[in-house]
Amino acid sequence: MNSRPHKQSMSELKLRRLTEHNQRLKEDLARPRIRVSEASASLIRYCKTTKDPLVPSVWGPVARNEDPYAATGGGAKGCCVVQ
């Protein structure tokens, strides 16, 4: 007699898991999507228009005041700073 409630709870657990999985699938389906060609074109456009100070061979030397990675005036000069 004890096995009957156990089987029922197992079926309820399976139902709950399936319901949760179904809900996640519905959320995935509702997520906005774009075509790969649009995404790649957007990425190419971003890379061509966004200046990267870590790639001076493409963008040329970066002025010290524009370089976010340049050492600031405080602390040790000419030495690495551990953060």
C-alpha atoms as a PDB file:
ATOM      1  CA  MET A   1       0.000   0.000   0.000  1.00  0.00           C
ATOM      2  CA  ASN A   2       2.921   2.302   0.574  1.00  0.00           C
ATOM      3  CA  SER A   3       4.069   1.999  -3.028  1.00  0.00           C
ATOM      4  CA  ARG A   4       0.920   3.676  -4.411  1.00  0.00           C
ATOM      5  CA  PRO A   5       1.598   7.181  -2.988  1.00  0.00           C
ATOM      6  CA  HIS A   6       5.229   6.859  -4.050  1.00  0.00           C
ATOM      7  CA  LYS A   7       4.234   6.160  -7.660  1.00  0.00           C
ATOM      8  CA  GLN A   8       1.851   9.062  -7.611  1.00  0.00           C
ATOM      9  CA  SER A   9       4.512  11.414  -6.290  1.00  0.00           C
ATOM     10  CA  MET A  10       6.928  10.222  -9.010  1.00  0.00           C
ATOM     11  CA  SER A  11       4.352  10.949 -11.702  1.00  0.00           C
ATOM     12  CA  GLU A  12       3.696  14.372 -10.162  1.00  0.00           C
ATOM     13  CA  LEU A  13       7.432  15.047 -10.163  1.00  0.00           C
ATOM     14  CA  LYS A  14       7.676  14.047 -13.828  1.00  0.00           C
ATOM     15  CA  LEU A  15       4.707  16.251 -14.676  1.00  0.00           C
ATOM     16  CA  ARG A  16       6.246  19.198 -12.838  1.00  0.00           C
ATOM     17  CA  ARG A  17       9.569  18.714 -14.663  1.00  0.00           C
ATOM     18  CA  LEU A  18       7.835  18.515 -18.026  1.00  0.00           C
ATOM     19  CA  THR A  19       5.785  21.606 -17.243  1.00  0.00           C
ATOM     20  CA  GLU A  20       8.917  23.553 -16.259  1.00  0.00           C
ATOM     21  CA  HIS A  21      10.720  22.376 -19.381  1.00  0.00           C
ATOM     22  CA  ASN A  22       7.745  23.359 -21.520  1.00  0.00           C
ATOM     23  CA  GLN A  23       7.743  26.826 -19.922  1.00  0.00           C
ATOM     24  CA  ARG A  24      11.478  27.276 -20.673  1.00  0.00           C
ATOM     25  CA  LEU A  25      10.876  26.245 -24.283  1.00  0.00           C
ATOM     26  CA  LYS A  26       8.056  28.793 -24.589  1.00  0.00           C
ATOM     27  CA  GLU A  27      10.361  31.505 -23.206  1.00  0.00           C
ATOM     28  CA  ASP A  28      13.066  30.521 -25.708  1.00  0.00           C
ATOM     29  CA  LEU A  29      10.535  30.661 -28.512  1.00  0.00           C
ATOM     30  CA  ALA A  30       9.419  34.154 -27.473  1.00  0.00           C
ATOM     31  CA  ARG A  31      13.020  35.506 -27.450  1.00  0.00           C
ATOM     32  CA  PRO A  32      13.605  37.960 -30.308  1.00  0.00           C
ATOM     33  CA  ARG A  33      15.888  36.624 -33.024  1.00  0.00           C
ATOM     34  CA  ILE A  34      17.830  38.094 -35.931  1.00  0.00           C
ATOM     35  CA  ARG A  35      19.346  36.464 -38.985  1.00  0.00           C
ATOM     36  CA  VAL A  36      23.003  35.454 -38.931  1.00  0.00           C
ATOM     37  CA  SER A  37      23.709  37.733 -41.885  1.00  0.00           C
ATOM     38  CA  GLU A  38      22.297  40.717 -39.975  1.00  0.00           C
ATOM     39  CA  ALA A  39      24.252  39.846 -36.833  1.00  0.00           C
ATOM     40  CA  SER A  40      27.517  39.424 -38.735  1.00  0.00           C
ATOM     41  CA  ALA A  41      26.976  42.685 -40.637  1.00  0.00           C
ATOM     42  CA  SER A  42      26.324  44.459 -37.344  1.00  0.00           C
ATOM     43  CA  LEU A  43      29.482  42.971 -35.826  1.00  0.00           C
ATOM     44  CA  ILE A  44      31.584  43.987 -38.838  1.00  0.00           C
ATOM     45  CA  ARG A  45      30.144  47.517 -38.719  1.00  0.00           C
ATOM     46  CA  TYR A  46      30.940  47.767 -35.000  1.00  0.00           C
ATOM     47  CA  CYS A  47      34.514  46.560 -35.493  1.00  0.00           C
ATOM     48  CA  LYS A  48      35.112  49.035 -38.312  1.00  0.00           C
ATOM     49  CA  THR A  49      33.737  52.037 -36.417  1.00  0.00           C
ATOM     50  CA  THR A  50      34.920  51.374 -32.850  1.00  0.00           C
ATOM     51  CA  LYS A  51      38.506  52.408 -32.205  1.00  0.00           C
ATOM     52  CA  ASP A  52      40.482  49.848 -30.205  1.00  0.00           C
ATOM     53  CA  PRO A  53      43.612  51.203 -28.480  1.00  0.00           C
ATOM     54  CA  LEU A  54      45.005  47.674 -28.155  1.00  0.00           C
ATOM     55  CA  VAL A  55      45.313  47.327 -31.945  1.00  0.00           C
ATOM     56  CA  PRO A  56      47.545  50.256 -32.988  1.00  0.00           C
ATOM     57  CA  SER A  57      48.535  48.497 -36.215  1.00  0.00           C
ATOM     58  CA  VAL A  58      44.998  49.105 -37.476  1.00  0.00           C
ATOM     59  CA  TRP A  59      44.086  52.411 -35.815  1.00  0.00           C
ATOM     60  CA  GLY A  60      47.518  54.025 -35.473  1.00  0.00           C
ATOM     61  CA  PRO A  61      49.085  55.305 -32.262  1.00  0.00           C
ATOM     62  CA  VAL A  62      46.667  56.444 -29.593  1.00  0.00           C
ATOM     63  CA  ALA A  63      47.114  59.739 -27.768  1.00  0.00           C
ATOM     64  CA  ARG A  64      47.868  59.259 -24.088  1.00  0.00           C
ATOM     65  CA  ASN A  65      44.779  61.190 -23.029  1.00  0.00           C
ATOM     66  CA  GLU A  66      42.555  58.933 -25.200  1.00  0.00           C
ATOM     67  CA  ASP A  67      44.120  55.635 -24.092  1.00  0.00           C
ATOM     68  CA  PRO A  68      42.024  54.029 -21.321  1.00  0.00           C
ATOM     69  CA  TYR A  69      44.871  51.592 -20.622  1.00  0.00           C
ATOM     70  CA  ALA A  70      47.602  54.206 -20.196  1.00  0.00           C
ATOM     71  CA  ALA A  71      49.127  54.497 -16.748  1.00  0.00           C
ATOM     72  CA  THR A  72      47.651  57.324 -14.704  1.00  0.00           C
ATOM     73  CA  GLY A  73      49.819  59.998 -13.067  1.00  0.00           C
ATOM     74  CA  GLY A  74      49.681  58.487  -9.562  1.00  0.00           C
ATOM     75  CA  GLY A  75      51.855  55.795  -8.025  1.00  0.00           C
ATOM     76  CA  ALA A  76      55.048  54.428  -9.525  1.00  0.00           C
ATOM     77  CA  LYS A  77      56.199  55.767 -12.890  1.00  0.00           C
ATOM     78  CA  GLY A  78      57.576  53.384 -15.465  1.00  0.00           C
ATOM     79  CA  CYS A  79      56.569  50.372 -13.429  1.00  0.00           C
ATOM     80  CA  CYS A  80      53.645  47.979 -13.376  1.00  0.00           C
ATOM     81  CA  VAL A  81      50.830  48.559 -10.940  1.00  0.00           C
ATOM     82  CA  VAL A  82      49.135  45.569  -9.369  1.00  0.00           C
ATOM     83  CA  GLN A  83      45.439  46.068  -8.834  1.00  0.00           C
END
